[in-house]
Amino acid sequence: MELMRVSLLLLLILSIAIRFQYVNGIPRTKTKSNFRPTVKPPTYGYPNVRRDESIVDNYFGVEIHDYYRWLEDPDSNETAAFVRSQNHLTVPYLEKANGRNVIKKRLESNLDYTKYTVPVKRGNRYFSFLKTGLQNQAVVYVQNGVDGERIELLDPNILAEDGTVAITEVNPSDDGEIYAYALSSKGSDWVTVHFKNVTSGEDFPEILNYSKWPGIEWNKENTGIFYSSYPKPNGTADGSETTSNENMKIYFHRIGTKQEEDTLIVEFPNFPKRTIGCEISKDGNYLIVEASEGLLTNLVYYTEMKSIVESEYRLQTPQLKPLLVNDDAKYDCEVLYFRTNNGTPIYRIIGVYLDNSNERYWSTLLPENSKDVLSWAAVINTDKLITCYIRDVKSILEVRRLRDGSLVKEIDIGVGTVGSFAGRKQDSQFFYSVSSFLYPGKIFSVDLQNGNIIEPKIYAESIVKGIDESLHTATQVFYKSKDGTPIPMFIISSKDLKMDGTAPTLLYGYGGFDVSLQPGFSETRLAFIQLFDGVVAVANIRGGGEYGVKWHDGGRLLNKQNSFDDFQAAAEYLIKNKYTTAQKLTIQGGSNGGLLVGACVNQRPNLFGAAIAQVGVLDMLRYQKFTIGYAWASDYGTSDNKTYFQNLIKFSPLHNIRVPKAIRGQYPAVLVTTGDHDDRVVPLHSFKFIAELQYKIGRSTRQTNPLMILIETNAGHGGGKPTGKKITEYVDIFSFLVQALKYKVSPTG
């Protein structure tokens, strides 16, 4: 396994009693409130957004109004007018902020350095990415030999003037002669697959369309690839559409032919919502197929490659044989060794025999660790196993013997995160990258030609001139959540921080889909510290994968409220321990983290000064109806199920907006951000949420904090965002904080 390849399953890229009366999705008892909001002209001149009273959905006898259903149509003139009116309000407000030029210069300085990726070996060639200075996109280079000169192979920066064409997936052929790569445009998940002759630098004529996560896999003969694709869409397919993506299939494409001639290899017509991908066993004899209807568990099948090869890839439906099909756990394949959480919440490695995959015949190569979570594993140099564990959110890298899993050596990486890895069973050399909150990254190489002599050497190192690591500190603390569970959190600040409760503080969280927030370099978060003499905190709340299955389960489905409680407890810790005050505390999250922010501002509006909800999942009753949203049901459940509906309605951000009960209570300053080509979490979530927020809260006489949305054009969910757009995005976010919270920009930045 090479972690450079984007995993299909990972890239996919979230009882109320019926006798309660529901009003707009909020439970109301017979108790009357003494407060009556006074309607007055909005302080900020919020747009007058049409509120449609006619749309009412019935969920198990409960009627829920959907006042802004019309905003679900991305192509309507009325939606376009909504976008223009909201940006017309927000953009001038941001542009009035003091210090915008200082903010921009600091962000440019922090991003102006050379960035490397681990090199991937194919044949005698090594392929890697390199981004210099403020280039919008990283450039692909090839070397003849590990120490050979870097030769430019592919520069995506020349494909779009604004840098919005990005390389999202690559896989060179095993002989290093053909470079397969996928391109996305304007941030959309839709990609086109291309092929480049490495020797000549020329592209092959064919282009493969209708794919989002192709999972490029070469056949043993290097004559073609297996890839995943959707049927040709009926309408628009540029990232601006909202239609559900279903019926993914696996095809074989022979190099030099048209896509129309590709052979259908695998489909599951009775399971249209399955996402599927494949890989070929290292001996080239088997095609391994992984299928999933969510992000929690997957099924594994296999078929013999010779049956496909002998039919010259004309076989439409190879007889897939079940390998691991209990749909009760997650399996990551490595030479028919699998990393699994089946019966082991923090993972183990098992060996599975193709002629008898029954669980009682599994062999355990590496048993579950008593505490550390097995993050991934890879076979190297024929007889070695590289394992990466998570120990209290930090990475632990080990070299083990493949024959019995015994430890050879733990590689010292300090307090950091192993971000990427490259190396295969037939390679004696492997590469890995390490980064942390305070340094952008080093790439190390290890060569096992000399047996068990393991001496990591620095292969490449990124250095940021504008950031002095010695002036800052990153510490880990543990605090108690509402139910007493200890929650880890990293706090980053300058070493001379005054603990008097006056520091502007940015609290970030995610808490979903088994994702672990490990130490990682962020130019924008460090800019926050530098610009505002501030503090950044990263909370490792439940719902993530920091402590395995139990940690994930503790923050999903009917336990989702734990994620919100954990995040709110993090804010309380920062205030109690005199890092900041509620008025100076900003919370931030994106995607599932946007849900986190939306839920928390509804539940505890007085706990935060500002909230940044980026590309958030905010309509929890309808999220599953758009693009790939159905895949998130493993974390959220759906409103189609009565039990899950009763849970979702409790925290769905769109359906729980209410004026605070406190006499002087108001919502924090809220900035919602989204992109017009986000086909992962479609913009309608953000549109409907801000419309409801401005209507219900923005009209209150108490509400002096702004409630705004910024809709970015030619932008998606965030992947592949060009450097220029990233700088602009954070100039705007920080300008919002300057305006709303009166953060003072340091003159020196």
XYZ file of C-alpha atoms in Angstrom:
749
model
C 0.000 0.000 0.000
C 1.247 3.453 -0.868
C -0.407 6.266 1.036
C 0.282 8.670 -1.808
C -2.743 7.216 -3.578
C -6.023 8.656 -2.505
C -8.176 5.864 -1.126
C -11.638 5.784 -2.641
C -13.183 4.894 0.656
C -11.237 7.588 2.500
C -11.707 10.497 -0.126
C -15.540 9.907 0.382
C -13.073 12.343 0.352
C -21.962 12.505 8.995
C -36.245 9.832 21.826
C -37.937 13.041 21.202
C -41.486 12.305 22.378
C -44.059 12.673 19.630
C -46.461 14.419 22.033
C -44.252 17.541 21.795
C -45.536 20.103 19.305
C -42.925 21.028 16.680
C -42.592 24.498 15.237
C -40.100 24.715 12.374
C -38.400 21.598 13.684
C -37.931 22.872 17.268
C -39.722 21.117 20.134
C -42.093 23.423 22.009
C -43.846 22.619 25.266
C -46.853 24.445 26.674
C -44.609 26.694 28.775
C -44.847 30.273 27.550
C -41.839 32.548 27.131
C -41.984 36.120 28.427
C -39.718 37.307 25.608
C -41.116 38.680 22.399
C -38.502 39.823 19.860
C -38.986 43.301 18.522
C -38.784 43.543 14.769
C -36.765 46.477 13.489
C -34.810 47.351 10.362
C -31.786 45.035 10.318
C -28.621 46.729 11.498
C -26.609 45.186 8.676
C -29.213 45.473 5.966
C -29.709 41.746 5.515
C -31.270 40.790 2.170
C -35.016 40.261 2.093
C -35.125 36.525 1.323
C -38.402 34.945 0.250
C -39.832 32.617 2.885
C -42.076 29.945 1.371
C -44.720 28.764 3.845
C -46.115 26.140 1.489
C -43.373 23.484 1.758
C -44.106 21.146 4.672
C -42.583 17.682 5.094
C -44.099 15.016 7.315
C -41.659 12.881 9.288
C -43.480 10.128 11.163
C -46.378 12.414 11.976
C -44.236 15.475 12.657
C -44.634 18.370 10.233
C -41.480 20.340 9.405
C -41.520 23.507 7.318
C -38.787 23.909 4.716
C -39.040 27.627 4.052
C -36.087 27.803 1.687
C -36.520 24.662 -0.403
C -36.220 26.868 -3.487
C -32.559 27.512 -2.609
C -31.862 23.854 -3.422
C -32.047 24.717 -7.124
C -28.546 25.952 -8.060
C -29.620 26.991 -11.557
C -32.591 29.208 -10.756
C -32.450 32.965 -11.248
C -33.767 33.442 -7.729
C -30.886 31.447 -6.217
C -28.408 33.450 -8.296
C -29.977 36.676 -7.010
C -29.691 35.358 -3.439
C -25.962 34.708 -3.935
C -25.396 38.186 -5.370
C -27.313 39.921 -2.591
C -25.471 38.067 0.177
C -22.028 38.722 -1.301
C -23.038 42.360 -1.891
C -23.577 42.607 1.879
C -20.548 40.623 3.026
C -17.740 41.736 0.695
C -17.875 45.483 1.496
C -18.057 44.673 5.214
C -14.861 42.622 4.969
C -13.053 45.139 2.801
C -13.503 47.839 5.444
C -11.394 45.908 7.970
C -8.240 47.576 9.212
C -5.002 45.773 8.440
C -6.118 43.765 5.397
C -2.800 44.449 3.657
C -0.860 43.324 6.737
C -2.953 40.167 6.903
C -2.332 39.433 3.232
C 1.430 39.976 3.535
C 1.647 37.658 6.550
C -0.262 34.896 4.769
C 1.904 35.296 1.665
C 5.045 35.132 3.794
C 3.908 31.971 5.592
C 2.985 30.243 2.322
C 6.089 31.325 0.416
C 8.314 28.263 0.745
C 9.135 25.078 -1.164
C 6.857 22.124 -0.494
C 7.798 18.511 -1.304
C 6.034 15.164 -1.422
C 7.505 11.698 -0.944
C 8.864 10.232 -4.195
C 7.123 7.209 -5.700
C 9.340 4.653 -7.473
C 8.245 2.998 -10.704
C 10.852 1.147 -12.732
C 14.017 3.198 -12.290
C 12.101 6.457 -12.168
C 10.971 8.466 -9.158
C 7.884 10.694 -9.356
C 7.052 13.474 -6.910
C 5.347 16.848 -6.536
C 7.101 20.111 -5.791
C 5.575 23.540 -5.220
C 7.816 26.584 -5.062
C 6.915 29.890 -3.444
C 3.366 30.996 -4.107
C 2.649 28.681 -7.022
C -1.058 27.880 -7.154
C -0.583 24.162 -7.759
C 2.233 21.677 -7.208
C 4.197 20.544 -10.278
C 4.988 16.892 -11.089
C 8.679 16.029 -11.494
C 10.418 12.842 -12.528
C 13.937 11.679 -11.690
C 15.997 8.964 -13.332
C 17.294 7.352 -10.153
C 16.695 8.519 -6.618
C 19.478 11.114 -6.814
C 18.806 12.133 -10.404
C 17.995 15.620 -11.556
C 14.339 16.663 -11.183
C 12.773 17.075 -14.620
C 9.398 18.769 -14.976
C 6.769 16.350 -16.249
C 3.416 18.058 -15.666
C 2.565 21.624 -14.636
C -1.154 22.122 -13.903
C -0.603 25.863 -13.414
C -0.632 26.378 -17.172
C -4.044 24.724 -17.513
C -6.035 27.562 -15.910
C -5.104 31.203 -15.460
C -6.600 31.313 -11.962
C -4.969 28.032 -10.898
C -8.266 26.195 -10.394
C -7.260 23.053 -12.315
C -5.729 20.626 -9.814
C -4.211 17.145 -9.912
C -6.251 15.000 -7.554
C -4.911 11.488 -8.134
C -1.872 9.928 -9.832
C -0.477 6.464 -10.447
C 2.460 5.777 -12.798
C 2.604 2.432 -14.572
C 4.764 -0.193 -12.910
C 7.533 0.230 -15.508
C 7.473 4.022 -15.113
C 6.677 4.607 -18.789
C 3.147 6.040 -18.524
C 1.910 8.558 -15.978
C -1.829 8.350 -15.263
C -3.344 11.392 -13.575
C -6.735 12.892 -12.757
C -7.619 16.582 -13.080
C -10.415 18.480 -11.355
C -11.634 21.949 -12.248
C -12.932 24.727 -9.988
C -12.846 22.519 -6.905
C -15.380 19.978 -8.145
C -15.098 16.292 -7.257
C -15.622 15.437 -10.936
C -12.325 14.572 -12.617
C -10.979 13.639 -16.020
C -8.303 10.922 -16.280
C -5.325 11.490 -18.599
C -2.203 9.546 -19.630
C 1.254 10.944 -20.362
C 4.177 9.242 -22.097
C 6.974 9.876 -19.617
C 9.801 9.617 -22.177
C 8.305 11.987 -24.745
C 6.232 14.119 -22.379
C 3.264 13.855 -24.750
C -0.251 12.987 -23.634
C -2.140 10.065 -25.121
C -5.223 11.207 -27.031
C -7.932 9.656 -24.857
C -9.564 11.338 -21.851
C -11.754 9.414 -19.390
C -14.815 11.252 -18.066
C -17.614 10.802 -15.498
C -15.411 9.859 -12.565
C -14.981 11.359 -9.107
C -12.651 8.955 -7.331
C -11.213 6.777 -10.117
C -8.827 4.722 -7.957
C -6.431 4.217 -10.886
C -4.992 0.668 -10.847
C -2.630 -0.614 -13.553
C -2.753 -4.165 -14.859
C 0.373 -6.289 -14.613
C 1.202 -5.820 -18.311
C 1.088 -1.991 -18.057
C -1.291 -1.895 -21.007
C -4.268 -0.393 -19.231
C -5.979 0.589 -16.002
C -8.957 -0.384 -13.914
C -10.907 2.647 -12.713
C -14.212 3.589 -11.098
C -16.762 5.737 -12.890
C -20.396 6.786 -12.819
C -22.880 6.561 -15.697
C -22.937 9.602 -17.980
C -24.978 12.291 -16.178
C -28.202 13.465 -17.788
C -27.518 17.124 -17.048
C -24.715 19.312 -15.789
C -21.638 17.629 -14.312
C -19.304 20.475 -13.364
C -19.725 20.520 -9.595
C -22.621 22.970 -9.482
C -25.304 20.273 -9.632
C -26.941 18.592 -6.622
C -28.208 15.310 -8.081
C -27.314 12.110 -6.254
C -24.337 10.130 -7.598
C -25.269 6.455 -7.902
C -24.431 3.228 -9.759
C -20.647 3.455 -9.635
C -18.942 0.825 -11.796
C -15.411 -0.457 -12.418
C -14.122 -0.435 -15.997
C -10.958 -1.545 -17.736
C -9.392 0.963 -20.140
C -6.723 -0.098 -22.611
C -4.198 2.670 -23.339
C -4.628 4.177 -26.788
C -8.351 3.391 -27.141
C -11.515 5.463 -26.704
C -13.440 5.437 -23.451
C -16.488 4.130 -25.321
C -14.525 0.916 -25.884
C -13.800 0.360 -22.181
C -14.922 -2.924 -20.656
C -17.318 -3.052 -17.752
C -15.673 -5.233 -15.107
C -17.714 -4.833 -11.900
C -21.104 -3.387 -11.025
C -23.676 -3.903 -8.283
C -27.006 -3.023 -9.971
C -28.994 -4.045 -6.892
C -26.963 -1.691 -4.700
C -26.869 1.663 -6.525
C -25.382 3.569 -3.585
C -22.295 1.423 -3.213
C -18.946 3.099 -3.800
C -16.467 0.633 -5.245
C -12.758 0.448 -5.990
C -10.205 -2.211 -6.739
C -6.562 -3.165 -6.588
C -4.496 -5.988 -8.020
C -2.655 -8.314 -5.673
C 1.099 -7.817 -5.647
C 1.654 -11.072 -7.542
C -0.749 -9.857 -10.217
C -2.968 -12.934 -9.943
C -6.070 -11.470 -8.303
C -8.328 -8.461 -8.622
C -9.470 -7.361 -5.159
C -12.735 -5.362 -5.105
C -13.842 -3.226 -2.151
C -17.442 -2.022 -1.852
C -19.130 0.172 0.723
C -22.421 1.969 1.273
C -20.917 4.254 3.895
C -17.620 5.190 5.442
C -17.684 2.804 8.385
C -17.561 -0.724 6.968
C -16.730 -2.320 3.646
C -17.108 -5.596 1.792
C -14.255 -7.346 -0.019
C -14.503 -9.619 -3.085
C -11.940 -11.095 -5.455
C -11.605 -12.734 -8.834
C -8.719 -14.333 -10.690
C -6.988 -12.043 -13.153
C -6.368 -14.863 -15.629
C -10.097 -15.148 -16.295
C -10.110 -11.496 -17.334
C -6.825 -11.608 -19.259
C -7.721 -14.770 -21.187
C -10.928 -13.127 -22.390
C -8.914 -10.074 -23.491
C -10.817 -7.947 -21.000
C -14.111 -8.616 -22.730
C -15.562 -10.325 -19.679
C -18.483 -8.154 -18.612
C -19.202 -9.632 -15.190
C -16.365 -11.678 -13.722
C -17.516 -14.115 -11.104
C -16.679 -12.220 -7.929
C -15.997 -14.468 -4.974
C -16.809 -13.184 -1.476
C -13.799 -12.694 0.766
C -14.929 -10.479 3.643
C -18.634 -9.775 3.293
C -20.103 -9.606 6.788
C -20.489 -5.804 6.541
C -19.526 -5.514 10.191
C -16.080 -3.930 10.065
C -13.538 -2.024 7.987
C -10.819 -3.816 6.002
C -7.749 -2.280 4.295
C -6.005 -4.702 1.958
C -2.210 -5.207 1.866
C -1.091 -8.318 -0.098
C -4.089 -10.201 1.335
C -3.088 -9.067 4.767
C -5.836 -6.842 6.103
C -5.891 -4.093 8.694
C -9.241 -4.564 10.400
C -11.271 -3.495 13.409
C -13.293 -6.725 13.354
C -13.469 -7.647 17.020
C -10.568 -5.311 17.794
C -11.579 -1.657 18.279
C -8.051 -0.265 17.741
C -7.206 -2.573 14.825
C -5.009 -5.595 14.112
C -3.510 -7.208 10.999
C -4.908 -10.506 9.790
C -3.995 -12.891 6.997
C -6.855 -14.263 4.893
C -6.657 -17.324 2.652
C -8.426 -17.025 -0.692
C -9.445 -20.671 -0.745
C -11.037 -20.384 2.691
C -11.913 -16.904 3.957
C -14.044 -18.082 6.867
C -13.130 -16.094 9.974
C -12.093 -19.187 11.907
C -9.255 -19.717 9.422
C -7.871 -16.176 9.698
C -4.355 -15.843 11.019
C -3.370 -12.890 13.178
C -0.053 -11.437 12.078
C -0.141 -8.458 14.401
C -2.566 -8.516 17.336
C -4.371 -5.489 18.644
C -2.200 -3.148 20.700
C -3.412 -2.613 24.257
C -3.697 1.163 23.739
C -2.262 2.463 20.467
C -4.446 2.611 17.343
C -3.029 0.950 14.224
C -3.357 3.676 11.586
C -1.871 1.834 8.585
C 0.670 -0.800 7.567
C 2.733 -1.561 4.452
C 4.961 -4.423 3.298
C 8.484 -3.419 2.210
C 11.647 -5.226 1.085
C 9.769 -8.577 0.802
C 10.142 -9.454 4.481
C 9.453 -6.263 6.448
C 6.260 -4.673 7.695
C 6.071 -0.923 8.333
C 3.407 -0.003 10.881
C 2.158 3.397 11.950
C 0.274 3.718 15.224
C -1.492 6.654 16.867
C -0.516 7.067 20.505
C -2.393 9.882 22.248
C -2.851 11.527 18.826
C 0.885 11.415 17.888
C 2.365 9.048 15.274
C 4.550 6.057 16.147
C 6.448 4.508 13.216
C 7.835 0.961 13.469
C 9.685 -1.612 11.371
C 8.593 -5.222 11.989
C 9.294 -8.681 10.599
C 6.648 -9.853 8.171
C 6.958 -13.496 9.155
C 5.714 -13.003 12.717
C 5.067 -9.285 13.268
C 7.901 -8.979 15.793
C 9.419 -5.542 16.298
C 12.732 -4.685 14.636
C 12.901 -1.010 15.548
C 10.780 1.992 16.424
C 11.795 4.973 14.298
C 12.049 8.158 16.333
C 9.970 10.907 14.692
C 9.555 13.161 17.730
C 6.168 14.728 18.474
C 4.659 14.820 15.012
C 2.601 13.095 12.365
C 3.627 10.730 9.595
C 1.746 12.323 6.726
C 2.608 10.190 3.713
C 4.540 7.041 2.849
C 5.906 5.499 -0.361
C 7.388 2.064 -0.833
C 6.307 -1.377 -2.025
C 7.010 -4.984 -1.240
C 9.647 -5.230 -3.992
C 11.441 -2.025 -2.891
C 14.267 -2.027 -0.373
C 13.909 1.732 0.131
C 10.943 3.598 1.528
C 10.129 7.254 2.141
C 7.948 8.996 4.699
C 7.118 12.572 5.661
C 6.843 14.057 9.145
C 5.290 17.369 10.132
C 4.009 19.059 13.258
C 2.259 22.225 14.344
C 5.482 24.212 14.217
C 7.375 22.868 11.199
C 6.084 22.172 7.689
C 7.755 18.891 7.035
C 10.753 16.701 6.418
C 10.930 13.748 4.077
C 13.084 10.844 5.214
C 14.404 7.836 3.335
C 15.308 4.436 4.755
C 17.142 1.776 2.765
C 16.944 -1.807 4.040
C 19.527 -3.280 1.652
C 21.850 -3.777 4.598
C 19.492 -6.008 6.535
C 18.251 -4.557 9.801
C 20.369 -1.400 9.747
C 17.739 1.332 9.866
C 19.133 4.834 9.537
C 16.614 7.442 8.349
C 18.185 10.175 6.248
C 16.673 13.527 5.352
C 15.719 13.428 1.680
C 14.051 16.863 1.499
C 13.089 19.553 3.991
C 10.745 22.531 3.843
C 11.783 25.702 5.648
C 9.553 28.755 6.160
C 11.628 31.905 6.564
C 8.821 33.879 8.177
C 8.223 31.399 11.011
C 10.640 30.935 13.897
C 9.795 27.636 15.570
C 11.775 28.592 18.674
C 9.360 31.446 19.457
C 6.312 29.197 19.682
C 5.177 26.254 21.729
C 2.702 23.418 21.206
C 1.415 21.543 24.238
C -1.141 18.796 24.748
C -3.682 18.974 27.545
C -6.548 16.724 28.617
C -9.840 18.165 29.831
C -13.096 16.564 30.967
C -16.205 16.651 28.830
C -19.754 16.929 30.126
C -19.933 13.204 30.949
C -16.461 13.125 32.510
C -14.623 11.627 29.504
C -11.016 12.936 29.196
C -10.562 14.716 25.842
C -7.135 15.594 24.388
C -6.463 19.038 22.950
C -3.395 20.712 21.472
C -2.742 24.369 22.273
C -0.320 26.400 20.151
C 0.862 29.889 21.059
C 3.923 32.092 21.424
C 6.184 31.165 24.319
C 5.675 34.562 25.972
C 1.873 34.316 26.035
C 0.346 36.144 28.998
C -2.162 33.857 30.729
C -4.536 36.676 31.665
C -7.558 35.708 29.601
C -7.070 38.386 26.961
C -5.691 36.428 23.995
C -7.733 36.126 20.803
C -8.220 32.371 20.470
C -9.172 30.101 17.577
C -10.665 26.725 18.525
C -10.834 24.147 15.722
C -12.610 20.800 15.684
C -14.005 18.080 13.427
C -15.188 14.984 15.303
C -16.471 12.648 12.630
C -15.944 9.788 10.187
C -13.056 8.212 12.111
C -10.806 11.164 11.126
C -7.938 11.894 13.519
C -6.742 15.497 13.933
C -3.044 14.868 14.484
C -0.315 17.525 14.747
C 0.053 19.141 11.341
C 1.447 22.320 9.883
C -1.033 25.084 9.057
C 0.272 28.338 7.631
C -3.059 30.037 8.317
C -3.309 29.023 11.977
C 0.225 30.215 12.635
C -0.710 33.464 10.890
C -3.568 33.834 13.382
C -1.061 33.582 16.239
C 1.331 36.043 14.602
C -1.271 38.596 13.494
C -3.319 38.741 16.673
C -0.835 37.592 19.361
C -3.280 34.756 19.598
C -3.787 31.146 20.611
C -4.841 28.201 18.442
C -6.444 25.121 19.985
C -7.244 21.834 18.211
C -9.688 19.612 20.119
C -9.653 15.848 19.463
C -13.321 15.301 20.186
C -15.274 12.053 19.941
C -16.424 10.997 16.507
C -12.832 11.057 15.278
C -10.456 8.104 15.107
C -7.858 9.172 17.669
C -8.601 6.221 19.965
C -10.156 3.739 17.569
C -13.666 2.404 17.071
C -14.950 3.271 20.545
C -13.877 6.901 20.119
C -15.583 7.064 16.744
C -18.733 5.342 17.999
C -18.804 7.716 20.957
C -19.521 10.618 18.610
C -21.729 9.226 15.857
C -25.368 8.288 15.293
C -27.289 8.484 18.586
C -24.080 9.575 20.355
C -23.482 12.583 18.090
C -24.279 15.036 20.869
C -21.061 13.920 22.592
C -19.069 15.622 19.826
C -20.800 18.917 20.544
C -20.438 18.517 24.316
C -16.712 17.778 23.910
C -16.207 20.901 21.805
C -18.122 23.128 24.177
C -16.097 21.725 27.084
C -12.920 22.666 25.177
C -14.143 26.265 25.015
C -14.894 26.213 28.737
C -11.397 24.895 29.453
C -9.752 27.702 27.485
C -11.799 30.310 29.329
C -11.378 28.767 32.787
C -7.617 28.458 32.367
C -7.303 32.108 31.336
C -6.280 31.709 27.744
C -9.192 33.834 26.597
C -12.744 35.016 27.222
C -15.955 34.029 25.480
C -15.979 37.388 23.689
C -12.541 36.736 22.184
C -13.045 33.058 21.349
C -13.634 32.042 17.724
C -14.676 28.513 16.770
C -13.981 27.090 13.322
C -14.812 23.904 11.470
C -15.356 22.688 7.925
C -17.628 20.065 6.358
C -18.588 17.812 9.301
C -16.792 20.471 11.349
C -19.234 22.997 9.896
C -22.037 20.916 11.394
C -20.116 21.019 14.677
C -19.907 24.820 14.601
C -23.557 25.230 13.584
C -24.816 22.934 16.336
C -22.653 24.577 19.000
C -23.686 28.163 18.223
C -27.312 27.055 18.497
C -26.778 25.227 21.778
C -24.358 27.611 23.513
C -24.450 30.973 21.697
C -23.071 32.851 24.710
C -19.936 30.690 24.846
C -18.300 32.100 21.721
C -17.483 35.482 20.268
C -17.418 34.346 16.653
C -18.042 31.227 14.591
C -16.643 30.279 11.185
C -18.668 27.479 9.551
C -17.004 26.381 6.322
C -18.791 24.204 3.723
C -20.878 22.728 6.523
C -23.474 19.959 6.640
C -26.316 22.049 8.093
C -29.620 20.501 6.947
C -29.539 17.148 8.687
C -32.988 16.092 7.470
C -32.154 16.223 3.736
C -28.366 15.881 3.411
C -28.644 12.316 2.070
C -30.549 13.436 -1.013
C -27.686 15.302 -2.689
C -24.565 14.098 -4.585
C -22.636 11.716 -2.303
C -24.458 12.642 0.918
C -25.981 9.175 1.388
C -22.487 7.877 2.238
C -22.551 9.849 5.493
C -25.451 7.881 6.937
C -22.967 5.688 8.809
C -22.132 8.663 11.036
C -25.449 10.496 11.135
C -28.307 8.138 10.345
C -31.029 9.580 8.105
C -34.427 11.160 8.615
C -35.946 8.199 6.736
C -35.598 6.235 9.985
C -37.828 7.283 12.886
C -35.206 6.790 15.592
C -32.575 8.708 13.689
C -35.025 11.452 12.738
C -35.829 11.994 16.410
C -32.106 12.326 17.070
C -31.230 14.498 14.064
C -33.983 17.015 14.746
C -32.425 17.712 18.142
C -29.224 19.148 16.693
C -29.737 19.878 12.986
C -28.325 23.431 12.711
C -31.004 24.601 10.262
C -33.825 23.435 12.514
C -32.616 24.636 15.923
C -32.117 28.373 15.470
C -33.813 30.311 18.267
C -33.380 33.644 20.032
C -31.367 33.129 23.253
C -33.418 33.263 26.450
C -30.974 35.487 28.370
C -32.066 39.107 28.573
C -28.927 40.321 26.788
C -28.288 37.093 24.944
C -27.369 37.054 21.302
C -25.651 34.821 18.779
C -21.911 35.163 18.217
C -20.732 36.795 15.015
C -21.236 34.112 12.352
C -19.495 33.785 9.000
C -20.664 30.929 6.801
C -18.532 30.107 3.766
C -19.185 27.876 0.770
C -18.163 27.418 -2.862
C -20.387 27.462 -5.921
C -18.821 24.231 -7.229
C -18.889 22.263 -3.967
C -20.431 18.957 -4.989
C -19.379 17.207 -1.776
C -21.413 19.295 0.695
C -23.582 21.261 -1.695
C -23.989 25.029 -1.051
C -27.716 24.747 -0.352
C -26.841 23.766 3.243
C -25.134 27.099 3.803
C -27.763 29.060 1.848
C -30.704 27.754 3.862
C -28.898 28.091 7.187
C -27.886 31.731 6.736
C -31.321 32.672 5.410
C -32.972 31.206 8.501
C -30.327 32.697 10.797
C -30.773 36.189 9.393
C -34.561 35.882 9.585
C -34.868 34.526 13.113
C -31.844 36.074 14.819
C -30.908 39.003 12.616
C -34.232 40.734 13.295
C -33.835 40.626 17.080
C -33.085 43.942 18.833
C -30.458 42.103 20.874
C -28.450 40.918 17.895
C -25.585 43.338 17.273
C -23.142 40.708 15.991
C -23.128 40.185 12.212
C -24.573 37.053 10.572
C -23.069 36.712 7.106
C -22.184 34.327 4.311
C -19.392 34.475 1.743
C -20.000 32.456 -1.436
C -16.798 31.843 -3.388
C -16.922 31.421 -7.151
C -15.015 28.712 -9.006
C -14.414 26.918 -5.713
C -15.444 23.568 -4.256
C -15.140 21.713 -0.980
C -11.509 22.711 -0.501
C -9.407 20.027 -2.155
C -6.974 21.371 -4.733
C -7.679 24.994 -3.811
C -5.003 27.203 -5.422
C -2.645 29.196 -3.200
C -4.055 32.512 -4.384
C -7.602 31.555 -3.427
C -6.434 30.209 -0.077
C -4.785 33.539 0.718
C -7.900 35.472 -0.302
C -10.108 33.144 1.760
C -8.157 33.746 4.954
C -7.719 37.455 4.374
C -11.526 37.546 4.400
C -11.923 35.271 7.434
C -9.423 37.242 9.499
C -10.951 40.525 8.292
C -14.315 39.297 9.574
C -12.765 38.736 13.017
C -11.170 42.191 12.955
C -14.512 43.749 12.124
C -16.757 41.656 14.360
C -14.556 41.073 17.433
C -12.276 44.098 17.113
C -9.188 41.913 16.972
C -6.119 44.147 16.696
C -3.694 43.322 13.891
C -0.067 43.398 14.979
C 1.732 46.061 12.887
C 4.563 43.609 12.186
C 2.162 40.794 11.396
